[in-house]
Amino acid sequence: MQNTNRKVFDKLLSKTKIYLGIIFILLVIICIENTIMIIPSVLIFMAVVAYSYYANNRRKSEISETLQDLTLSVDTAAKSSLINSPFPLVIMESNGNIIWRSAKFISEFEGFDINQYINSLIDDIKLDIKETEKDDSKEKEISKHIELNDKHYEVLGKFVHSRKYDKKHNDKYMMMLYFIDETEIVKLKEEYKDSKSCVTIIMIDNYEETMQQLESEEKPQVIAEIDKCIYEWTDKSNGVLIKSDRDRYVYLFEQRYFEKVKEDKFSILDKVKDIQTKENVQITLSIAVSNDGMTDKEKYKSAQAAMDVVLGRGGDQAVIRENEIYKFYGGRAQEVEKRTKVKARVVAHALENLIKDASKVMIMGHTNPDIDSMGSSMGIYRLAKSLGKKAYIIDSSETNTLQSFKTDLAKEAEYEDILITKEVAEENIDKDTLVVVVDTHKTTYVEAPELLKRTDKIVIIDHHRRSADYIENATLTFQEVYASSAAELVTELLQYAEIRVDLKTIEAESLYAGIMMDTKNFTFKTGVRTFEAAAYLRRCGVNIIRVKKWFQSNLDTFNKIAGIVKKAEIVNDTIAIATYEKKDKEASLICAKAADELLTISDITASFVMGKAGNKICISGRSIGDINVQVILEKLGGGGHITLAGAQVEGMTIEETKQELINRINEYFSEIEN
């Protein structure tokens, strides 16, 4: 305040000096002109100076009194505002001792135990104090959001040193806290969030083929039953349902019903399957729900992407896409083989055109490739060579899984430089290179993930159920979960190619071996198209004896498998779980064979074998079809089919992995019961 007064008076004095200077100059001029005026001028100037001094002192006294009155008024107003604050206000020490609280604070929390919340708040503030102790400033801002007495408050204020800061008393602080009621704001935010829409797409699986199996007079009745089930299910969440096509529905509902939809676990899937038909045709649905996106259009596109995932997994299931994370429901029915081969013909022609436009073709399967992956690669290699293009197969594996096959392949001079490592592939790829991915669709499971970023031309040929981390930027995708193997799909493509493809014997045998391996010698997951593909390969000159030798195990491997089977444990009455704890570079292959062997035991409907594969724990799952091993292992980051699946787990021991697997199995059965 003194500084302010001094500035005011300095300004006044500076102006007075100017005026006195002007008067002095005028009097000097008068005296020069008339010397008689010297004495009067001196007397006049002294009188003016004396009056100025008197006037300035008087003005100084008046201003000082005015400023004192103003200061007193401001202090009084500030104190009044503090005492009568419209917000709950409290002044307290960092040890919880309340020094003063406002009347609004007392009335706001009357009859409510505020101390427990205050103590919790102080603990949080103490953490802030410790984090900012190195800061030299004496005042620290406070901003917290708390919930008290069914209301939401934003706590604002500052904490300051209550005494001169020193190391001995560095925890002594005083805090002035304002509790600003923002309950209405929170409610508005929740209402805004709840009113946002979720988009759902519902599709009838294989509509055309299903309707063809029904009698004409039965079709309207079945369609009406499906519509009734869907309308009853959607009515629970009070949304809008539109039938956009014969087999397609679009449903919009508010976010407030989202949790209710989750809790229902899509009971409509079972209700639709229970619809009875004379021909015992089972009807299934695929459902995709999404709330990802700012606008309804973005959410619809997100739901479409989720629907692609569902259809890629074989249908008969639902998926919720939330925050770019997928959660699946259902999907326990066996995939139905498609009778029409129109898609195979279309894909074959499209693949030919892509190969013709490419500078070269690079083919890769999954890490630790098996004979299905390698056989499929061999088939695509022959298609590319038939079109006059350079083609290479990426194989960086060091295991002996394909040792017998590679030994026979090495006898063929043509394939001497065909198998290349991923490092060589990365050095030679360009933007015009076509990358064909076979027997997998997961970005994290391909042999050389870096290649997917180096080209825009990507083709996927796979028979596994689609996972959430699928390759999104593929130019062409041929993913059919009904197929027994990727080799079966490639064989169909070769048959429908416009150009004549003459498979060499070892190429046909590798494709045949791929089908044999994934069907367990044509036992599991075989359909009419599987045998048609096998018949075509037989006509190409397959030597079954040589193929059989590729699957033979040596005595040491057989003894390892026998030891695993001997130590197997039975859980849930019919599920066998076994472990292989030795460090073995062939662990994944041994576990897979042991899982197959366990299924030959009576009363075993599913088997899981786990072993150490480097720094990871590999799990092989097998089933005769009653239990969906893909759904179980998907919860552990794996994938596959109902009868055949696998997973790799990091950061856990075998015992921990085993317990986690048992938990997932129990979870699977609890979901079925509910």
XYZ file of C-alpha atoms in Angstrom:
674
model
C 0.000 0.000 0.000
C 2.874 2.354 0.808
C 4.381 1.725 -2.613
C 1.060 2.661 -4.189
C 0.884 5.915 -2.180
C 4.418 6.818 -3.127
C 3.687 6.358 -6.800
C 0.621 8.608 -6.573
C 2.505 11.383 -4.811
C 5.469 11.104 -7.125
C 3.134 11.732 -10.044
C 1.619 14.767 -8.275
C 5.017 16.232 -7.399
C 6.329 15.734 -10.913
C 3.393 17.726 -12.355
C 3.870 20.534 -9.755
C 7.543 20.828 -10.684
C 6.599 21.304 -14.325
C 4.151 24.067 -13.462
C 6.696 25.773 -11.180
C 9.293 25.578 -13.909
C 6.978 27.245 -16.410
C 6.118 30.031 -13.908
C 9.812 30.560 -13.151
C 10.656 30.950 -16.860
C 7.819 33.436 -17.392
C 8.902 35.525 -14.385
C 12.522 35.584 -15.641
C 11.338 36.838 -19.041
C 9.282 39.589 -17.342
C 12.259 40.624 -15.199
C 14.536 40.889 -18.271
C 12.031 43.127 -19.992
C 11.364 45.204 -16.894
C 13.919 45.159 -14.083
C 11.448 46.835 -11.768
C 9.524 43.534 -11.616
C 12.447 41.521 -10.126
C 11.453 41.906 -6.478
C 7.690 41.363 -7.090
C 8.516 38.322 -9.232
C 10.660 36.790 -6.456
C 7.869 37.379 -3.923
C 5.238 35.938 -6.307
C 7.376 32.822 -7.033
C 7.987 32.213 -3.295
C 4.255 32.523 -2.665
C 3.472 30.034 -5.453
C 6.056 27.541 -4.097
C 4.665 27.888 -0.585
C 1.105 27.353 -1.797
C 2.139 24.324 -3.862
C 3.845 22.771 -0.851
C 0.754 23.390 1.281
C -1.636 22.037 -1.402
C 0.457 18.895 -1.961
C 0.577 18.086 1.743
C -3.161 18.571 2.028
C -3.780 16.378 -1.036
C -1.441 13.743 0.372
C -3.436 13.644 3.614
C -6.778 13.336 1.763
C -5.553 10.525 -0.504
C -4.039 8.636 2.414
C -7.346 8.801 4.313
C -9.257 7.646 1.206
C -6.896 4.701 0.657
C -7.153 3.663 4.297
C -10.950 3.715 4.095
C -10.809 1.672 0.856
C -8.428 -0.892 2.361
C -10.625 -1.290 5.406
C -13.687 -1.754 3.189
C -11.916 -4.404 1.037
C -10.688 -6.323 4.092
C -14.184 -6.231 5.566
C -15.711 -7.449 2.263
C -13.099 -10.212 1.963
C -13.732 -11.423 5.493
C -17.479 -11.286 4.927
C -17.150 -13.232 1.667
C -14.956 -15.823 3.378
C -17.379 -16.315 6.259
C -20.492 -16.303 4.064
C -18.935 -18.273 1.168
C -21.573 -19.911 -1.085
C -19.281 -22.956 -1.277
C -18.449 -25.291 1.604
C -15.097 -24.009 2.849
C -12.677 -25.456 5.385
C -9.257 -24.376 6.673
C -7.188 -27.193 8.107
C -3.709 -28.484 8.815
C -2.073 -31.386 7.017
C -2.496 -33.598 10.092
C -6.293 -33.379 9.762
C -6.858 -30.740 12.422
C -9.689 -28.459 11.244
C -9.002 -24.832 12.174
C -12.177 -23.300 10.782
C -15.161 -24.299 8.658
C -17.773 -22.121 6.984
C -21.477 -22.146 7.795
C -22.142 -23.614 4.318
C -19.731 -26.455 5.062
C -21.537 -27.255 8.323
C -24.997 -27.191 6.732
C -23.895 -29.132 3.622
C -22.477 -32.078 5.554
C -24.694 -31.960 8.636
C -25.337 -35.445 10.024
C -22.753 -36.965 7.687
C -19.435 -38.454 8.791
C -17.145 -36.240 6.769
C -13.959 -37.074 8.684
C -13.241 -40.348 6.898
C -13.400 -38.627 3.525
C -11.385 -35.656 4.773
C -8.648 -38.011 6.021
C -8.586 -39.819 2.689
C -8.396 -36.490 0.892
C -5.535 -35.363 3.143
C -3.613 -38.555 2.325
C -3.875 -37.743 -1.386
C -2.812 -34.141 -0.756
C 0.187 -35.333 1.280
C 1.315 -37.299 -1.760
C 1.064 -34.116 -3.815
C 3.085 -32.280 -1.164
C 5.866 -34.882 -1.295
C 5.950 -34.774 -5.095
C 6.282 -30.983 -5.117
C 8.590 -30.458 -2.110
C 11.499 -29.735 -4.408
C 9.593 -26.765 -5.798
C 10.691 -23.519 -4.131
C 7.282 -21.838 -4.358
C 5.454 -21.596 -1.046
C 1.946 -22.192 -2.428
C 0.727 -25.393 -4.119
C -2.488 -25.783 -6.073
C -5.025 -28.464 -5.066
C -7.554 -30.033 -7.434
C -9.373 -33.255 -6.526
C -12.635 -34.897 -7.491
C -14.466 -36.777 -4.743
C -17.910 -38.249 -4.123
C -19.622 -37.447 -0.810
C -23.150 -38.069 0.359
C -24.297 -39.120 -3.152
C -22.904 -35.895 -4.547
C -19.856 -35.126 -6.642
C -17.491 -32.363 -5.584
C -14.444 -30.750 -7.094
C -12.116 -29.776 -4.238
C -10.069 -26.683 -5.057
C -7.621 -24.719 -2.980
C -4.012 -24.279 -1.960
C -1.686 -25.608 0.706
C 0.970 -23.307 2.149
C 3.680 -23.593 4.788
C 2.194 -22.900 8.199
C 5.603 -21.855 9.567
C 8.982 -20.985 8.186
C 10.011 -23.911 6.025
C 12.787 -26.113 7.370
C 13.703 -29.777 7.113
C 12.427 -30.572 10.602
C 8.903 -29.302 9.908
C 8.523 -29.904 6.200
C 5.186 -31.671 6.758
C 3.485 -28.683 8.441
C 1.082 -27.191 5.966
C -2.193 -25.327 6.103
C -4.889 -25.839 3.495
C -7.892 -23.812 2.433
C -10.288 -26.095 0.537
C -13.406 -25.175 -1.454
C -15.969 -27.931 -2.140
C -17.672 -27.072 -5.434
C -20.791 -29.159 -6.086
C -20.640 -30.505 -9.644
C -23.276 -33.224 -9.265
C -25.439 -31.762 -12.017
C -22.471 -31.568 -14.361
C -21.625 -35.219 -13.672
C -25.240 -36.225 -14.265
C -25.285 -34.335 -17.543
C -22.084 -36.073 -18.623
C -23.520 -39.479 -17.698
C -26.765 -38.689 -19.483
C -24.820 -37.610 -22.560
C -22.799 -40.820 -22.462
C -25.883 -42.981 -21.866
C -27.761 -41.355 -24.736
C -25.022 -42.133 -27.263
C -25.953 -44.891 -29.657
C -24.571 -48.379 -30.140
C -24.866 -50.023 -33.557
C -25.649 -53.712 -33.962
C -25.658 -55.804 -37.136
C -27.499 -59.138 -37.071
C -27.152 -61.671 -39.892
C -28.653 -65.081 -40.583
C -25.780 -67.450 -41.368
C -25.734 -69.121 -44.798
C -29.204 -67.767 -45.601
C -29.337 -68.954 -49.204
C -28.185 -72.497 -48.487
C -30.404 -72.763 -45.408
C -33.523 -71.686 -47.319
C -32.748 -74.129 -50.124
C -32.973 -76.984 -47.642
C -36.465 -75.973 -46.492
C -39.720 -76.787 -48.205
C -41.501 -73.889 -49.913
C -44.464 -73.816 -47.532
C -42.141 -73.912 -44.501
C -39.926 -70.967 -45.472
C -42.337 -68.128 -44.486
C -43.007 -69.798 -41.131
C -39.306 -70.181 -40.330
C -38.532 -66.602 -41.369
C -41.408 -65.360 -39.194
C -40.028 -67.335 -36.230
C -36.589 -65.814 -36.749
C -38.053 -62.303 -36.979
C -40.072 -62.881 -33.817
C -37.014 -64.009 -31.843
C -34.969 -61.042 -33.023
C -37.730 -58.486 -32.332
C -38.343 -59.899 -28.842
C -34.638 -59.795 -28.021
C -34.125 -56.242 -29.274
C -37.267 -55.008 -27.513
C -35.532 -55.538 -24.141
C -33.114 -52.683 -24.818
C -35.732 -50.289 -26.219
C -33.961 -49.600 -29.512
C -34.787 -49.336 -33.194
C -34.613 -52.451 -35.416
C -34.553 -52.273 -39.205
C -34.542 -55.269 -41.526
C -32.237 -54.035 -44.269
C -32.136 -57.264 -46.282
C -33.521 -60.792 -46.282
C -30.778 -61.996 -43.980
C -29.583 -58.746 -42.417
C -30.852 -56.496 -39.611
C -29.502 -53.215 -38.253
C -30.288 -52.389 -34.639
C -29.579 -49.141 -32.754
C -29.880 -48.794 -28.991
C -28.651 -46.365 -26.361
C -25.437 -46.801 -24.408
C -27.429 -47.049 -21.134
C -28.537 -50.561 -22.171
C -25.023 -51.689 -23.127
C -24.300 -53.496 -19.860
C -27.719 -55.152 -19.995
C -26.892 -56.540 -23.437
C -23.599 -57.898 -22.074
C -25.296 -59.532 -19.101
C -27.797 -61.238 -21.400
C -24.827 -62.933 -23.152
C -26.819 -62.994 -26.390
C -29.363 -65.590 -25.385
C -30.936 -65.090 -28.810
C -28.218 -67.292 -30.329
C -29.642 -70.345 -28.555
C -33.277 -69.329 -29.100
C -32.812 -69.165 -32.870
C -30.998 -72.508 -32.903
C -33.982 -74.030 -31.097
C -36.322 -73.206 -34.005
C -37.614 -76.568 -35.258
C -37.806 -77.442 -38.956
C -39.049 -80.582 -40.700
C -35.644 -81.145 -42.263
C -33.847 -80.545 -38.916
C -31.955 -77.634 -40.406
C -30.172 -75.675 -37.683
C -30.446 -71.922 -38.086
C -27.753 -69.718 -36.581
C -27.097 -65.993 -36.266
C -24.030 -63.781 -36.342
C -24.179 -60.566 -34.282
C -21.752 -57.639 -34.131
C -22.146 -54.791 -31.622
C -19.974 -51.675 -31.615
C -19.801 -48.350 -29.821
C -16.429 -47.384 -31.323
C -16.593 -44.072 -33.157
C -17.805 -40.523 -32.716
C -20.682 -40.680 -35.197
C -23.278 -43.331 -36.015
C -21.640 -43.786 -39.412
C -18.292 -44.560 -37.821
C -19.956 -46.978 -35.406
C -21.714 -48.720 -38.299
C -18.398 -49.178 -40.104
C -16.898 -50.498 -36.880
C -19.794 -52.960 -36.542
C -19.228 -54.075 -40.144
C -15.556 -54.757 -39.370
C -16.624 -56.714 -36.295
C -19.106 -58.682 -38.425
C -16.261 -59.630 -40.788
C -14.453 -61.044 -37.769
C -17.531 -63.035 -36.707
C -18.081 -64.472 -40.181
C -14.364 -65.247 -40.383
C -14.799 -67.317 -37.233
C -17.586 -69.418 -38.713
C -20.657 -67.507 -37.532
C -23.072 -68.690 -34.814
C -21.633 -66.186 -32.371
C -21.676 -62.577 -31.259
C -18.906 -60.055 -30.780
C -18.802 -56.757 -28.919
C -16.276 -54.206 -30.100
C -15.543 -51.653 -27.394
C -12.473 -49.393 -27.325
C -11.050 -51.451 -30.219
C -11.181 -54.593 -28.048
C -13.219 -57.633 -29.129
C -15.173 -59.856 -26.767
C -16.790 -62.980 -28.190
C -19.892 -64.896 -27.127
C -21.097 -68.274 -28.381
C -19.350 -69.903 -31.326
C -19.599 -73.482 -30.073
C -21.355 -75.008 -33.077
C -19.429 -76.908 -35.717
C -18.735 -74.977 -38.926
C -21.033 -75.889 -41.812
C -19.414 -76.729 -45.131
C -20.438 -74.474 -48.005
C -21.627 -76.387 -51.034
C -21.164 -73.652 -53.588
C -17.691 -73.076 -55.017
C -18.456 -69.703 -56.551
C -16.243 -67.851 -54.074
C -13.281 -70.150 -54.765
C -13.632 -69.452 -58.494
C -13.839 -65.676 -57.980
C -10.864 -65.632 -55.605
C -8.798 -67.761 -57.994
C -9.304 -65.267 -60.838
C -8.575 -62.283 -58.573
C -5.401 -63.948 -57.265
C -4.189 -64.565 -60.819
C -4.617 -60.893 -61.702
C -2.729 -59.795 -58.572
C 0.144 -62.151 -59.385
C 0.296 -60.859 -62.993
C 0.542 -57.249 -61.770
C 3.264 -58.006 -59.214
C 7.022 -57.756 -59.751
C 7.558 -60.903 -57.693
C 5.697 -63.094 -55.203
C 6.766 -63.846 -51.623
C 4.867 -66.540 -49.743
C 4.952 -67.064 -45.996
C 3.074 -69.032 -43.386
C 3.121 -68.868 -39.617
C 6.094 -69.110 -37.277
C 7.344 -72.680 -36.755
C 5.617 -73.753 -39.988
C 4.002 -77.170 -40.288
C 3.363 -79.214 -43.411
C -0.007 -77.504 -44.010
C 1.710 -74.118 -44.084
C 4.537 -75.390 -46.270
C 2.258 -77.362 -48.591
C 0.029 -74.333 -49.147
C 3.106 -72.243 -49.907
C 4.259 -74.813 -52.453
C 0.889 -74.677 -54.212
C 0.931 -70.864 -54.480
C 4.553 -71.044 -55.638
C 3.551 -73.279 -58.549
C 0.656 -70.942 -59.488
C 3.047 -67.949 -59.589
C 5.612 -69.869 -61.665
C 2.861 -70.930 -64.088
C 2.126 -67.218 -64.606
C 5.789 -66.517 -65.297
C 6.606 -64.725 -62.037
C 9.525 -65.145 -59.653
C 8.323 -66.639 -56.390
C 9.980 -67.343 -53.043
C 8.894 -69.128 -49.865
C 9.992 -67.587 -46.566
C 11.216 -70.174 -44.079
C 13.408 -69.191 -41.128
C 12.555 -72.148 -38.904
C 15.340 -74.140 -37.264
C 13.213 -76.988 -35.937
C 13.079 -80.516 -37.313
C 9.308 -80.397 -37.860
C 9.700 -80.449 -41.649
C 13.094 -82.137 -41.777
C 11.934 -85.207 -43.719
C 10.067 -83.057 -46.236
C 13.002 -80.656 -46.678
C 15.353 -83.582 -47.245
C 13.205 -84.773 -50.145
C 12.760 -81.192 -51.398
C 16.540 -80.670 -51.462
C 16.801 -83.474 -54.039
C 14.880 -81.297 -56.515
C 17.215 -78.801 -58.212
C 14.446 -76.284 -58.948
C 13.886 -75.524 -55.273
C 17.514 -74.854 -54.388
C 17.070 -71.077 -53.984
C 13.325 -70.959 -53.380
C 13.354 -71.165 -49.570
C 14.695 -67.867 -48.200
C 15.014 -66.382 -44.727
C 12.980 -63.389 -43.580
C 16.149 -61.262 -43.566
C 16.709 -61.972 -47.266
C 13.019 -61.292 -47.951
C 13.167 -57.900 -46.213
C 16.190 -56.902 -48.308
C 14.531 -57.766 -51.626
C 10.906 -56.703 -51.156
C 9.557 -53.634 -52.983
C 6.195 -51.894 -53.295
C 5.190 -54.057 -56.276
C 5.889 -57.335 -54.468
C 2.840 -59.485 -53.732
C 2.955 -61.071 -50.269
C 0.770 -64.174 -49.905
C 0.086 -65.271 -46.309
C -1.085 -68.868 -45.891
C -2.408 -70.868 -42.923
C -2.643 -67.796 -40.672
C -4.193 -64.339 -40.626
C -2.672 -62.925 -37.424
C -0.193 -60.071 -37.662
C 1.769 -61.411 -34.694
C 1.994 -64.982 -35.985
C 3.331 -64.601 -39.522
C 6.874 -65.626 -40.370
C 8.006 -62.069 -41.255
C 5.690 -59.350 -39.863
C 7.884 -56.577 -41.271
C 6.922 -57.523 -44.844
C 3.309 -56.533 -44.175
C 4.455 -52.920 -43.690
C 6.593 -52.840 -46.833
C 3.906 -53.521 -49.431
C 0.244 -52.750 -50.058
C -0.348 -55.986 -51.964
C -1.282 -58.700 -49.449
C -3.305 -61.882 -49.948
C -4.533 -64.084 -47.084
C -5.501 -67.743 -47.497
C -6.495 -69.309 -44.207
C -8.920 -71.762 -42.610
C -8.688 -70.670 -38.965
C -11.342 -68.741 -37.097
C -10.587 -65.061 -37.303
C -8.937 -63.460 -34.281
C -9.020 -59.829 -33.191
C -5.432 -59.151 -34.358
C -6.074 -60.060 -37.991
C -4.273 -58.426 -40.931
C -6.546 -55.501 -41.754
C -4.957 -54.117 -44.920
C -5.207 -57.280 -47.041
C -6.045 -56.756 -50.730
C -7.649 -60.186 -51.043
C -8.805 -62.540 -48.292
C -9.884 -66.153 -48.754
C -10.692 -67.287 -45.221
C -13.104 -70.197 -44.965
C -13.390 -71.800 -41.534
C -15.331 -74.788 -42.831
C -12.215 -75.959 -44.726
C -10.076 -78.671 -43.199
C -6.799 -76.939 -44.006
C -5.154 -74.150 -45.932
C -3.910 -76.846 -48.318
C -7.525 -77.682 -49.191
C -8.263 -74.043 -50.032
C -5.121 -73.678 -52.155
C -5.969 -76.904 -54.008
C -9.384 -75.497 -54.911
C -7.808 -72.264 -56.167
C -5.421 -74.220 -58.382
C -8.333 -76.125 -59.907
C -10.222 -72.937 -60.789
C -7.258 -70.972 -62.149
C -7.713 -69.842 -65.765
C -4.182 -70.894 -66.600
C -3.332 -74.587 -66.528
C -1.338 -75.420 -63.395
C 0.737 -78.601 -63.577
C 1.719 -79.511 -60.035
C 4.967 -81.355 -59.598
C 4.767 -84.546 -57.567
C 6.389 -83.155 -54.411
C 4.116 -80.090 -54.563
C 0.995 -82.240 -54.792
C 2.313 -84.465 -52.009
C 2.971 -81.486 -49.717
C -0.604 -80.261 -50.266
C -1.958 -83.744 -49.632
C 0.172 -84.009 -46.471
C -1.231 -80.674 -45.262
C -4.780 -81.995 -45.564
C -3.799 -85.277 -43.898
C -2.185 -83.536 -40.943
C -5.031 -81.129 -40.162
C -7.708 -83.818 -40.572
C -5.725 -86.437 -38.623
C -5.713 -88.834 -41.554
C -9.150 -87.697 -42.808
C -10.835 -88.254 -39.450
C -11.689 -84.741 -38.208
C -13.240 -81.796 -40.003
C -13.637 -83.500 -43.344
C -16.350 -82.629 -45.828
C -17.193 -83.437 -49.416
C -14.879 -80.704 -50.658
C -12.021 -82.122 -48.561
C -12.185 -85.464 -50.358
C -12.630 -83.741 -53.730
C -9.403 -81.823 -53.144
C -7.641 -85.009 -52.023
C -8.891 -86.845 -55.130
C -7.526 -84.085 -57.395
C -4.119 -84.319 -55.699
C -4.122 -88.103 -56.046
C -4.615 -87.659 -59.776
C -1.516 -85.426 -59.755
C 0.595 -88.432 -58.756
C 0.749 -88.359 -54.948
C 2.863 -91.117 -53.450
C 1.013 -91.869 -50.186
C 3.880 -93.983 -48.817
C 6.324 -91.070 -49.068
C 3.770 -88.743 -47.462
C 3.287 -91.234 -44.635
C 7.043 -91.277 -43.977
C 7.021 -87.505 -43.440
C 4.799 -88.053 -40.382
C 6.824 -90.843 -38.838
C 8.368 -90.210 -35.418
C 11.652 -91.689 -34.279
C 11.807 -93.923 -31.215
C 13.053 -91.109 -28.965
C 10.135 -88.834 -29.886
C 7.664 -91.693 -29.433
C 8.991 -92.371 -25.925
C 8.643 -88.665 -25.051
C 5.023 -88.709 -26.231
C 4.332 -91.881 -24.255
C 5.786 -90.244 -21.126
C 3.534 -87.217 -21.558
C 0.436 -89.378 -22.018
C 1.358 -91.417 -18.934
C 1.439 -88.285 -16.714
C -1.833 -86.841 -18.010
C -4.448 -85.640 -15.507
C -8.212 -85.685 -16.014
C -10.264 -82.567 -15.200
C -14.012 -82.029 -15.618
C -14.369 -85.817 -16.094
C -13.425 -85.909 -19.807
C -10.594 -83.396 -20.375
C -6.970 -84.548 -20.286
C -4.184 -82.111 -19.352
C -0.513 -83.019 -19.601
C 2.804 -81.172 -19.393
C 6.197 -81.583 -21.036
C 8.738 -79.782 -18.846
C 11.971 -80.620 -20.664
C 13.675 -77.952 -22.755
C 13.336 -79.229 -26.295
C 13.429 -77.342 -29.589
C 10.792 -79.780 -30.849
C 8.499 -79.109 -27.860
C 5.651 -77.665 -29.934
C 5.608 -80.678 -32.268
C 5.827 -83.184 -29.412
C 3.005 -81.450 -27.532
C 0.807 -81.488 -30.640
C 1.390 -85.204 -31.209
C 0.805 -85.980 -27.537
C -2.494 -84.071 -27.627
C -3.550 -86.133 -30.653
C -2.568 -89.338 -28.900
C -4.616 -88.500 -25.803
C -7.777 -88.302 -27.931
C -7.383 -91.982 -28.808
C -8.178 -92.861 -25.179
C -11.805 -93.707 -24.451
C -13.948 -91.141 -22.581
C -11.485 -88.313 -23.421
C -13.334 -85.601 -25.337
C -10.595 -82.948 -25.249
C -6.892 -82.767 -24.496
C -4.382 -80.041 -23.713
C -0.623 -80.506 -23.645
C 1.802 -77.712 -22.745
C 5.565 -77.484 -22.960
C 8.486 -75.047 -23.012
C 9.158 -73.549 -26.426
C 12.064 -71.171 -25.837
C 10.915 -68.363 -23.552
C 7.262 -69.225 -24.080
C 4.875 -71.947 -22.981
C 3.171 -73.565 -25.964
C -0.229 -75.206 -25.566
C -1.783 -77.656 -28.025
C -5.505 -78.288 -27.726
C -7.488 -81.081 -29.386
C -11.138 -82.107 -29.253
C -13.475 -84.622 -30.849
C -16.017 -81.799 -31.347
C -17.999 -81.823 -28.103
C -15.801 -79.113 -26.560
C -14.615 -76.003 -28.380
C -10.888 -75.831 -27.648
C -10.562 -72.688 -29.778
C -12.819 -70.689 -27.428
C -10.828 -71.911 -24.416
C -7.373 -71.158 -25.828
C -8.502 -67.869 -27.310
C -8.801 -66.609 -23.730
C -5.060 -67.296 -23.441
C -4.227 -65.397 -26.626
C -4.425 -68.371 -28.986
C -6.775 -69.485 -31.733
C -7.648 -72.249 -34.159
C -10.741 -74.408 -34.619
C -13.314 -76.169 -32.498
C -11.358 -79.423 -32.683
C -7.810 -78.094 -33.052
C -6.261 -75.001 -31.486
C -3.059 -73.684 -29.968
C -1.655 -70.856 -27.893
C 1.632 -69.424 -26.657
C 1.924 -67.865 -23.206
C 4.709 -65.614 -21.938
C 5.739 -64.631 -18.427
C 4.404 -67.708 -16.620
C 5.741 -71.052 -15.505
C 4.233 -74.313 -16.691
C 2.424 -74.789 -13.377
C 1.003 -71.259 -13.522
C -0.041 -71.813 -17.139
C -1.677 -75.090 -16.198
C -3.701 -73.445 -13.425
C -4.714 -70.605 -15.748
C -5.821 -73.163 -18.339
C -7.934 -74.988 -15.755
C -9.528 -71.665 -14.788
C -10.385 -70.988 -18.431
C -11.865 -74.470 -18.816
C -14.067 -73.928 -15.759
C -15.060 -70.525 -17.125
C -16.002 -72.157 -20.434
C -18.341 -74.632 -18.751
C -19.866 -71.972 -16.482
C -20.711 -69.885 -19.556
C -22.406 -72.897 -21.151
C -24.478 -73.527 -18.019
C -25.557 -69.877 -17.858
